[in-house]
PDB file of C-alpha atoms and ligand atoms in Angstrom:
ATOM      1  CA  MET A   1     -30.303 -14.520  20.631  1.00 64.00           C
ATOM      2  CA  GLU A   2     -29.230 -13.698  24.162  1.00 75.00           C
ATOM      3  CA  SER A   3     -26.671 -10.990  24.689  1.00 85.00           C
ATOM      4  CA  PHE A   4     -23.163 -11.892  25.723  1.00 86.00           C
ATOM      5  CA  VAL A   5     -19.937 -10.184  26.806  1.00 93.00           C
ATOM      6  CA  LEU A   6     -16.640 -10.373  24.956  1.00 93.00           C
ATOM      7  CA  HIS A   7     -13.285  -8.823  25.737  1.00 95.00           C
ATOM      8  CA  ILE A   8     -10.935  -7.334  23.165  1.00 96.00           C
ATOM      9  CA  VAL A   9      -7.441  -5.935  23.572  1.00 96.00           C
ATOM     10  CA  PHE A  10      -6.063  -3.856  20.699  1.00 95.00           C
ATOM     11  CA  HIS A  11      -2.287  -3.894  20.546  1.00 96.00           C
ATOM     12  CA  GLY A  12       0.247  -1.387  19.244  1.00 94.00           C
ATOM     13  CA  GLU A  13      -0.839   1.141  16.655  1.00 94.00           C
ATOM     14  CA  LEU A  14      -4.318  -0.384  16.317  1.00 95.00           C
ATOM     15  CA  SER A  15      -5.611   1.649  19.263  1.00 91.00           C
ATOM     16  CA  TRP A  16      -5.053   4.739  17.092  1.00 92.00           C
ATOM     17  CA  PHE A  17      -7.908   3.634  14.829  1.00 94.00           C
ATOM     18  CA  LEU A  18     -10.469   3.210  17.605  1.00 91.00           C
ATOM     19  CA  SER A  19     -13.315   5.632  17.218  1.00 82.00           C
ATOM     20  CA  ARG A  20     -13.627   8.381  19.821  1.00 71.00           C
ATOM     21  CA  ARG A  21     -16.143   6.709  22.102  1.00 65.00           C
ATOM     22  CA  ASN A  22     -13.958   3.598  22.396  1.00 61.00           C
ATOM     23  CA  LEU A  23     -10.632   5.097  23.225  1.00 70.00           C
ATOM     24  CA  GLU A  24      -9.541   2.406  25.656  1.00 80.00           C
ATOM     25  CA  PRO A  25      -7.444  -0.268  23.908  1.00 81.00           C
ATOM     26  CA  GLU A  26      -8.932  -2.866  26.283  1.00 87.00           C
ATOM     27  CA  LEU A  27     -12.667  -3.211  25.866  1.00 90.00           C
ATOM     28  CA  SER A  28     -15.445  -5.318  27.263  1.00 91.00           C
ATOM     29  CA  LEU A  29     -18.424  -5.274  24.933  1.00 90.00           C
ATOM     30  CA  VAL A  30     -21.965  -6.527  25.098  1.00 90.00           C
ATOM     31  CA  ARG A  31     -23.189  -8.024  21.839  1.00 86.00           C
ATOM     32  CA  ASP A  32     -26.475  -9.659  21.041  1.00 80.00           C
ATOM     33  CA  ARG A  33     -26.041 -10.891  17.527  1.00 81.00           C
ATOM     34  CA  ARG A  34     -23.761 -13.278  15.731  1.00 85.00           C
ATOM     35  CA  ALA A  35     -20.992 -11.294  14.120  1.00 92.00           C
ATOM     36  CA  SER A  36     -17.444 -12.248  13.197  1.00 95.00           C
ATOM     37  CA  ILE A  37     -14.530 -10.790  15.148  1.00 96.00           C
ATOM     38  CA  LYS A  38     -13.635  -8.903  11.947  1.00 97.00           C
ATOM     39  CA  ASP A  39     -17.065  -7.262  11.790  1.00 96.00           C
ATOM     40  CA  ILE A  40     -16.776  -6.352  15.448  1.00 95.00           C
ATOM     41  CA  PHE A  41     -13.326  -4.734  15.351  1.00 95.00           C
ATOM     42  CA  GLU A  42     -14.164  -2.901  12.130  1.00 96.00           C
ATOM     43  CA  SER A  43     -17.303  -1.511  13.778  1.00 93.00           C
ATOM     44  CA  LEU A  44     -14.967  -0.119  16.464  1.00 93.00           C
ATOM     45  CA  GLY A  45     -12.880   1.652  13.803  1.00 94.00           C
ATOM     46  CA  VAL A  46     -10.020  -0.727  12.963  1.00 96.00           C
ATOM     47  CA  PRO A  47      -9.736  -1.696   9.256  1.00 98.00           C
ATOM     48  CA  HIS A  48      -8.921  -5.369   8.645  1.00 98.00           C
ATOM     49  CA  THR A  49      -5.964  -4.387   6.427  1.00 98.00           C
ATOM     50  CA  GLU A  50      -4.112  -3.174   9.555  1.00 98.00           C
ATOM     51  CA  VAL A  51      -4.547  -6.435  11.468  1.00 98.00           C
ATOM     52  CA  GLY A  52      -1.768  -9.029  11.372  1.00 98.00           C
ATOM     53  CA  GLN A  53      -2.870 -11.544  13.991  1.00 98.00           C
ATOM     54  CA  ILE A  54      -5.989 -12.371  15.989  1.00 98.00           C
ATOM     55  CA  LEU A  55      -5.687 -14.475  19.120  1.00 98.00           C
ATOM     56  CA  CYS A  56      -8.725 -16.026  20.821  1.00 98.00           C
ATOM     57  CA  GLU A  57      -7.804 -17.232  24.304  1.00 96.00           C
ATOM     58  CA  GLY A  58      -4.188 -17.141  23.107  1.00 97.00           C
ATOM     59  CA  THR A  59      -4.765 -19.242  19.971  1.00 98.00           C
ATOM     60  CA  PRO A  60      -4.476 -17.750  16.466  1.00 98.00           C
ATOM     61  CA  VAL A  61      -7.830 -17.593  14.633  1.00 98.00           C
ATOM     62  CA  ASP A  62      -8.980 -16.099  11.357  1.00 98.00           C
ATOM     63  CA  PHE A  63     -11.257 -13.136  10.553  1.00 98.00           C
ATOM     64  CA  HIS A  64     -14.397 -15.317  10.582  1.00 96.00           C
ATOM     65  CA  ARG A  65     -14.281 -16.432  14.219  1.00 96.00           C
ATOM     66  CA  ILE A  66     -17.615 -15.828  15.962  1.00 94.00           C
ATOM     67  CA  PRO A  67     -17.117 -14.704  19.575  1.00 93.00           C
ATOM     68  CA  THR A  68     -18.980 -16.462  22.357  1.00 90.00           C
ATOM     69  CA  GLN A  69     -19.752 -15.592  25.982  1.00 90.00           C
ATOM     70  CA  ASP A  70     -16.707 -14.221  27.803  1.00 91.00           C
ATOM     71  CA  SER A  71     -14.320 -14.944  24.945  1.00 94.00           C
ATOM     72  CA  ARG A  72     -11.107 -12.908  24.968  1.00 96.00           C
ATOM     73  CA  PHE A  73      -9.433 -11.616  21.840  1.00 97.00           C
ATOM     74  CA  ASP A  74      -6.050 -10.002  21.281  1.00 98.00           C
ATOM     75  CA  ILE A  75      -5.861  -8.056  18.035  1.00 98.00           C
ATOM     76  CA  HIS A  76      -2.313  -7.371  16.827  1.00 98.00           C
ATOM     77  CA  PRO A  77      -1.209  -5.040  14.023  1.00 98.00           C
ATOM     78  CA  VAL A  78       0.607  -6.292  10.941  1.00 97.00           C
ATOM     79  CA  ALA A  79       4.264  -6.760  11.837  1.00 95.00           C
ATOM     80  CA  PRO A  80       6.289  -5.371   8.943  1.00 96.00           C
ATOM     81  CA  PRO A  81       7.612  -6.366   6.553  1.00 96.00           C
ATOM     82  CA  LEU A  82       4.337  -7.667   5.137  1.00 96.00           C
ATOM     83  CA  ASP A  83       5.151 -10.052   2.292  1.00 96.00           C
ATOM     84  CA  VAL A  84       2.000 -10.388   0.169  1.00 96.00           C
ATOM     85  CA  THR A  85       3.518 -13.428  -1.574  1.00 95.00           C
ATOM     86  CA  CYS A  86       3.546 -15.475   1.680  1.00 95.00           C
ATOM     87  CA  PRO A  87       0.389 -17.166   2.988  1.00 96.00           C
ATOM     88  CA  THR A  88      -0.753 -16.447   6.542  1.00 96.00           C
ATOM     89  CA  LEU A  89      -3.702 -17.590   8.604  1.00 97.00           C
ATOM     90  CA  LEU A  90      -5.509 -14.311   7.970  1.00 97.00           C
ATOM     91  CA  ARG A  91      -4.572 -14.141   4.265  1.00 96.00           C
ATOM     92  CA  PRO A  92      -4.118 -17.728   3.097  1.00 96.00           C
ATOM     93  CA  ASP A  93      -4.097 -17.010  -0.658  1.00 93.00           C
ATOM     94  CA  PRO A  94      -0.859 -15.162  -1.409  1.00 88.00           C
ATOM     95  CA  TRP A  95      -0.271 -13.076  -4.506  1.00 95.00           C
ATOM     96  CA  LYS A  96       2.395 -13.715  -7.127  1.00 94.00           C
ATOM     97  CA  SER A  97       3.561 -10.135  -7.406  1.00 94.00           C
ATOM     98  CA  VAL A  98       3.521  -6.775  -5.675  1.00 97.00           C
ATOM     99  CA  ARG A  99       1.339  -4.205  -7.409  1.00 98.00           C
ATOM    100  CA  PHE A 100      -0.248  -1.083  -6.005  1.00 98.00           C
ATOM    101  CA  LEU A 101      -3.434   0.888  -6.404  1.00 98.00           C
ATOM    102  CA  VAL A 102      -3.069   4.472  -5.232  1.00 98.00           C
ATOM    103  CA  ASP A 103      -6.008   6.463  -3.886  1.00 98.00           C
ATOM    104  CA  ASP A 104      -6.427  10.159  -4.733  1.00 98.00           C
ATOM    105  CA  ASN A 105      -5.580  11.206  -1.164  1.00 98.00           C
ATOM    106  CA  VAL A 106      -1.990   9.920  -1.563  1.00 98.00           C
ATOM    107  CA  SER A 107      -1.726  10.380  -5.327  1.00 98.00           C
ATOM    108  CA  ARG A 108       1.834  11.739  -5.311  1.00 97.00           C
ATOM    109  CA  LEU A 109       2.955   8.259  -4.312  1.00 98.00           C
ATOM    110  CA  THR A 110       2.083   7.071  -7.812  1.00 98.00           C
ATOM    111  CA  GLY A 111       5.007   8.707  -9.619  1.00 97.00           C
ATOM    112  CA  LEU A 112       7.427   7.939  -6.803  1.00 98.00           C
ATOM    113  CA  LEU A 113       6.558   4.235  -6.780  1.00 98.00           C
ATOM    114  CA  ARG A 114       6.951   4.155 -10.560  1.00 98.00           C
ATOM    115  CA  SER A 115      10.319   5.906 -10.270  1.00 96.00           C
ATOM    116  CA  VAL A 116      11.644   2.968  -8.237  1.00 96.00           C
ATOM    117  CA  GLY A 117      10.257   0.559 -10.833  1.00 96.00           C
ATOM    118  CA  LEU A 118       7.099  -0.540  -9.025  1.00 97.00           C
ATOM    119  CA  ASP A 119       3.718  -1.051 -10.680  1.00 98.00           C
ATOM    120  CA  ALA A 120       1.413   1.665  -9.314  1.00 98.00           C
ATOM    121  CA  LYS A 121      -2.005   2.341 -10.758  1.00 98.00           C
ATOM    122  CA  HIS A 122      -3.912   5.554 -10.072  1.00 98.00           C
ATOM    123  CA  ILE A 123      -7.262   6.569 -11.483  1.00 97.00           C
ATOM    124  CA  LYS A 124      -8.030  10.197 -10.726  1.00 97.00           C
ATOM    125  CA  GLY A 125     -11.478  10.663  -9.204  1.00 97.00           C
ATOM    126  CA  ALA A 126     -12.289   6.949  -9.064  1.00 97.00           C
ATOM    127  CA  ALA A 127     -15.214   5.996  -6.816  1.00 97.00           C
ATOM    128  CA  ASP A 128     -14.527   3.818  -3.773  1.00 97.00           C
ATOM    129  CA  THR A 129     -16.570   0.998  -5.300  1.00 98.00           C
ATOM    130  CA  ASP A 130     -14.415   1.040  -8.433  1.00 98.00           C
ATOM    131  CA  LEU A 131     -11.191   1.103  -6.413  1.00 98.00           C
ATOM    132  CA  ALA A 132     -12.324  -1.931  -4.412  1.00 98.00           C
ATOM    133  CA  ASP A 133     -13.287  -3.783  -7.606  1.00 98.00           C
ATOM    134  CA  ILE A 134      -9.916  -3.028  -9.248  1.00 98.00           C
ATOM    135  CA  ALA A 135      -7.951  -3.972  -6.123  1.00 98.00           C
ATOM    136  CA  GLU A 136      -9.712  -7.336  -6.056  1.00 97.00           C
ATOM    137  CA  ALA A 137      -9.693  -8.090  -9.796  1.00 98.00           C
ATOM    138  CA  GLN A 138      -6.087  -7.003 -10.426  1.00 98.00           C
ATOM    139  CA  ARG A 139      -4.739  -8.098  -7.035  1.00 97.00           C
ATOM    140  CA  ARG A 140      -3.410  -4.699  -6.100  1.00 98.00           C
ATOM    141  CA  ILE A 141      -2.441  -3.403  -2.666  1.00 98.00           C
ATOM    142  CA  LEU A 142      -4.548  -0.347  -1.874  1.00 98.00           C
ATOM    143  CA  LEU A 143      -2.688   2.665  -0.491  1.00 98.00           C
ATOM    144  CA  SER A 144      -5.023   5.219   1.034  1.00 98.00           C
ATOM    145  CA  ARG A 145      -5.801   7.566   3.891  1.00 98.00           C
ATOM    146  CA  ASP A 146      -9.491   6.590   3.753  1.00 97.00           C
ATOM    147  CA  ILE A 147     -10.185   4.220   6.648  1.00 97.00           C
ATOM    148  CA  GLU A 148     -13.689   3.313   5.473  1.00 97.00           C
ATOM    149  CA  LEU A 149     -12.366   2.322   2.045  1.00 98.00           C
ATOM    150  CA  LEU A 150      -9.754   0.059   3.649  1.00 98.00           C
ATOM    151  CA  LYS A 151     -12.528  -1.774   5.526  1.00 98.00           C
ATOM    152  CA  ARG A 152     -14.092  -3.001   2.287  1.00 98.00           C
ATOM    153  CA  LYS A 153     -14.183  -6.761   1.943  1.00 96.00           C
ATOM    154  CA  LYS A 154     -12.709  -6.715  -1.554  1.00 97.00           C
ATOM    155  CA  ILE A 155      -9.513  -5.053  -0.282  1.00 97.00           C
ATOM    156  CA  LEU A 156      -7.304  -7.974   0.692  1.00 96.00           C
ATOM    157  CA  PHE A 157      -4.076  -6.022   1.198  1.00 97.00           C
ATOM    158  CA  GLY A 158      -3.862  -2.323   1.970  1.00 98.00           C
ATOM    159  CA  ARG A 159      -2.131   0.259   4.048  1.00 98.00           C
ATOM    160  CA  PHE A 160      -3.392   3.370   5.791  1.00 98.00           C
ATOM    161  CA  ILE A 161      -0.582   5.755   4.866  1.00 98.00           C
ATOM    162  CA  ARG A 162       0.667   7.516   8.003  1.00 97.00           C
ATOM    163  CA  ALA A 163       3.190   9.947   6.521  1.00 98.00           C
ATOM    164  CA  THR A 164       1.988  13.131   4.866  1.00 97.00           C
ATOM    165  CA  GLN A 165       5.132  14.088   2.924  1.00 97.00           C
ATOM    166  CA  PRO A 166       5.353  12.136  -0.373  1.00 98.00           C
ATOM    167  CA  TYR A 167       8.963  10.934  -0.060  1.00 98.00           C
ATOM    168  CA  LEU A 168       8.286   9.804   3.509  1.00 98.00           C
ATOM    169  CA  GLN A 169       5.172   8.031   2.208  1.00 98.00           C
ATOM    170  CA  LEU A 170       7.365   6.226  -0.317  1.00 98.00           C
ATOM    171  CA  LYS A 171       9.778   5.219   2.443  1.00 98.00           C
ATOM    172  CA  GLU A 172       6.808   4.019   4.536  1.00 98.00           C
ATOM    173  CA  VAL A 173       5.454   1.811   1.728  1.00 98.00           C
ATOM    174  CA  LEU A 174       8.852   0.338   0.811  1.00 97.00           C
ATOM    175  CA  THR A 175       9.606  -0.467   4.453  1.00 97.00           C
ATOM    176  CA  PHE A 176       6.162  -1.796   5.341  1.00 97.00           C
ATOM    177  CA  PHE A 177       5.992  -4.176   2.377  1.00 97.00           C
ATOM    178  CA  GLY A 178       9.647  -5.219   2.653  1.00 95.00           C
ATOM    179  CA  LEU A 179      10.667  -3.716  -0.679  1.00 95.00           C
ATOM    180  CA  GLU A 180      14.215  -2.830   0.253  1.00 88.00           C
ATOM    181  CA  GLY A 181      15.665  -2.986  -3.262  1.00 85.00           C
ATOM    182  CA  PRO A 182      17.627  -3.172  -5.410  1.00 91.00           C
ATOM    183  CA  TYR A 183      15.227  -1.019  -7.370  1.00 94.00           C
ATOM    184  CA  ALA A 184      14.784  -0.816 -11.129  1.00 94.00           C
ATOM    185  CA  LEU A 185      15.131   2.939 -10.961  1.00 95.00           C
ATOM    186  CA  PHE A 186      13.522   5.041 -13.690  1.00 95.00           C
ATOM    187  CA  SER A 187      12.536   1.948 -15.653  1.00 95.00           C
ATOM    188  CA  ARG A 188       8.823   2.679 -15.923  1.00 96.00           C
ATOM    189  CA  CYS A 189       6.835   5.381 -17.724  1.00 97.00           C
ATOM    190  CA  PHE A 190       5.668   8.026 -15.238  1.00 94.00           C
ATOM    191  CA  LEU A 191       2.463   8.494 -17.195  1.00 95.00           C
ATOM    192  CA  CYS A 192       1.511   4.994 -18.364  1.00 97.00           C
ATOM    193  CA  ASN A 193       2.957   2.768 -15.591  1.00 98.00           C
ATOM    194  CA  ILE A 194       4.607   0.379 -18.071  1.00 96.00           C
ATOM    195  CA  PRO A 195       8.303  -0.458 -18.550  1.00 97.00           C
ATOM    196  CA  ILE A 196      10.220   1.832 -20.886  1.00 97.00           C
ATOM    197  CA  ARG A 197      12.688   0.559 -23.509  1.00 97.00           C
ATOM    198  CA  PRO A 198      16.052   1.783 -24.779  1.00 96.00           C
ATOM    199  CA  ILE A 199      15.872   3.536 -28.133  1.00 96.00           C
ATOM    200  CA  PRO A 200      18.821   4.414 -30.428  1.00 96.00           C
ATOM    201  CA  LYS A 201      19.629   8.093 -30.177  1.00 95.00           C
ATOM    202  CA  ALA A 202      20.031   8.370 -33.943  1.00 93.00           C
ATOM    203  CA  THR A 203      16.368   7.528 -34.505  1.00 95.00           C
ATOM    204  CA  VAL A 204      15.070  10.359 -32.314  1.00 93.00           C
ATOM    205  CA  LEU A 205      17.566  13.156 -32.932  1.00 92.00           C
ATOM    206  CA  HIS A 206      14.846  15.325 -34.466  1.00 93.00           C
ATOM    207  CA  ARG A 207      12.883  15.164 -31.187  1.00 93.00           C
ATOM    208  CA  LEU A 208      15.741  16.356 -28.963  1.00 92.00           C
ATOM    209  CA  LYS A 209      16.610  19.891 -27.976  1.00 92.00           C
ATOM    210  CA  PRO A 210      20.182  20.899 -28.928  1.00 91.00           C
ATOM    211  CA  GLU A 211      21.524  20.648 -25.359  1.00 89.00           C
ATOM    212  CA  THR A 212      19.981  17.190 -24.866  1.00 90.00           C
ATOM    213  CA  ARG A 213      21.392  16.082 -28.215  1.00 90.00           C
ATOM    214  CA  GLN A 214      24.801  17.197 -27.035  1.00 90.00           C
ATOM    215  CA  TYR A 215      24.911  15.793 -23.486  1.00 90.00           C
ATOM    216  CA  VAL A 216      22.612  12.742 -23.431  1.00 92.00           C
ATOM    217  CA  ASP A 217      23.552   9.469 -25.107  1.00 92.00           C
ATOM    218  CA  THR A 218      21.257   6.878 -23.544  1.00 94.00           C
ATOM    219  CA  LEU A 219      17.573   7.313 -24.245  1.00 96.00           C
ATOM    220  CA  TYR A 220      14.437   5.341 -23.478  1.00 97.00           C
ATOM    221  CA  THR A 221      10.927   5.472 -24.817  1.00 97.00           C
ATOM    222  CA  CYS A 222       7.517   4.387 -23.604  1.00 97.00           C
ATOM    223  CA  PRO A 223       5.890   1.843 -25.950  1.00 97.00           C
ATOM    224  CA  SER A 224       2.500   3.383 -25.198  1.00 97.00           C
ATOM    225  CA  CYS A 225       2.825   7.199 -25.134  1.00 97.00           C
ATOM    226  CA  GLN A 226       6.152   7.354 -27.094  1.00 96.00           C
ATOM    227  CA  LYS A 227       7.522   9.880 -24.593  1.00 96.00           C
ATOM    228  CA  LEU A 228      11.327  10.001 -24.411  1.00 96.00           C
ATOM    229  CA  PHE A 229      13.217   9.573 -21.137  1.00 95.00           C
ATOM    230  CA  TRP A 230      16.802  10.003 -20.063  1.00 94.00           C
ATOM    231  CA  HIS A 231      18.603  10.267 -16.760  1.00 91.00           C
ATOM    232  CA  GLY A 232      18.892  13.985 -16.299  1.00 89.00           C
ATOM    233  CA  PRO A 233      19.102  16.428 -13.359  1.00 90.00           C
ATOM    234  CA  HIS A 234      15.493  15.651 -12.421  1.00 92.00           C
ATOM    235  CA  CYS A 235      16.415  12.007 -11.708  1.00 94.00           C
ATOM    236  CA  LYS A 236      19.438  13.047  -9.648  1.00 93.00           C
ATOM    237  CA  ALA A 237      17.238  15.401  -7.598  1.00 95.00           C
ATOM    238  CA  MET A 238      14.735  12.619  -6.933  1.00 96.00           C
ATOM    239  CA  LEU A 239      17.503  10.246  -5.861  1.00 95.00           C
ATOM    240  CA  SER A 240      18.903  12.762  -3.427  1.00 96.00           C
ATOM    241  CA  ARG A 241      15.434  13.317  -1.919  1.00 97.00           C
ATOM    242  CA  MET A 242      15.087   9.543  -1.528  1.00 96.00           C
ATOM    243  CA  ALA A 243      18.494   9.304   0.140  1.00 95.00           C
ATOM    244  CA  GLU A 244      17.505  12.154   2.492  1.00 96.00           C
ATOM    245  CA  VAL A 245      14.556  10.158   3.860  1.00 97.00           C
ATOM    246  CA  GLY A 246      16.692   7.028   4.259  1.00 95.00           C
ATOM    247  CA  ILE A 247      15.728   5.019   1.184  1.00 95.00           C
ATOM    248  CA  ASN A 248      18.658   2.802   0.285  1.00 88.00           C
ATOM    249  CA  ILE A 249      19.584   3.876  -3.217  1.00 85.00           C
ATOM    250  CA  THR A 250      22.840   2.085  -3.883  1.00 73.00           C
ATOM    251  CA  PRO A 251      25.016   3.210  -6.826  1.00 51.00           C
ATOM    252  CA  HIS A 252      24.635  -0.050  -8.741  1.00 47.00           C
ATOM    253  CA  ASN A 253      20.880   0.565  -8.938  1.00 43.00           C
ATOM    254  CA  VAL A 254      21.403   3.680 -10.978  1.00 45.00           C
ATOM    255  CA  ALA A 255      21.462   3.017 -14.692  1.00 44.00           C
TER     256      ALA A 255
HETATM  257 ZN1  LIG B 301       3.983   6.254 -21.397  1.00 69.21          ZN
END
C-alpha cells in the first residue's frame, strides 16, 4: 500500500497524553498501512477512554474510521458529565448501571466510592489482562493511572485519574461521571462491596463494647462478612473531608 499523509488535531486535555516525541497537538503524519483512527491516536499515546468525539472533515465518525490521503481529524476529549447509560456514536451500547473497577494504583478510591453507596470492585494485585476481562464481563468502568491498561479494547468506559489525593480523586470521579447525588451514604460494606442491612440492637448486644451499647441505637450488618456498622465519629470525619473538597453532601443524605 502506498503511503499517505493525514492530519490530526488533539483538543483540550488530550494533548497531555501525547508521547514525548509528538508534543505538538496538531500533527501531520505519514502512514503506509490501513489502521483505524483509534489505532493511530492510541499509538500516539491517547487512550480511547479519554476521547469523546472524533470529527473527520468536520463530520462525527466512530473509532473504526480508516483515514485516507490528506484526511483531517479533530479528536476531542470526553465532555463531562459522561453518562454511561446514554448511547453515543463512539459508545453505542449503553450500560444499565454505573459500577466501577478500581486499579491498584488508585486503590484508596475503593472505600470512598463504597462510602457514598457506589459499587466499586477492587482485586489487589490483579493482572491487567484480568482487569480488562472483568471490566468487559461485568460492565465496569475502569479507574486507573495506567495509560496502557486504559487502551485495551475490552475497556469500554474508563478514566485516567488525574488527582493524587484520595478525596480529590473521589470528587473527580463523581463529577466526571455526573454522579452528583443524593448519595446512599454508608449503605455498603467497606470490605465486601454489598449493601448492608439494619439489624436489631438487641440481637447483637453481646458483640458491642459498653460505650457503643450505650450511645449507638441504629446498627447495620453485612450479609456476607457479618461485620457490624453504625454511624460513628469515623463517618462524620469522612463527611467533613468530602465537604472540604466540594462534594455535595446534603443533610438529608445522612442516615
Ligand atoms: Zn462485608
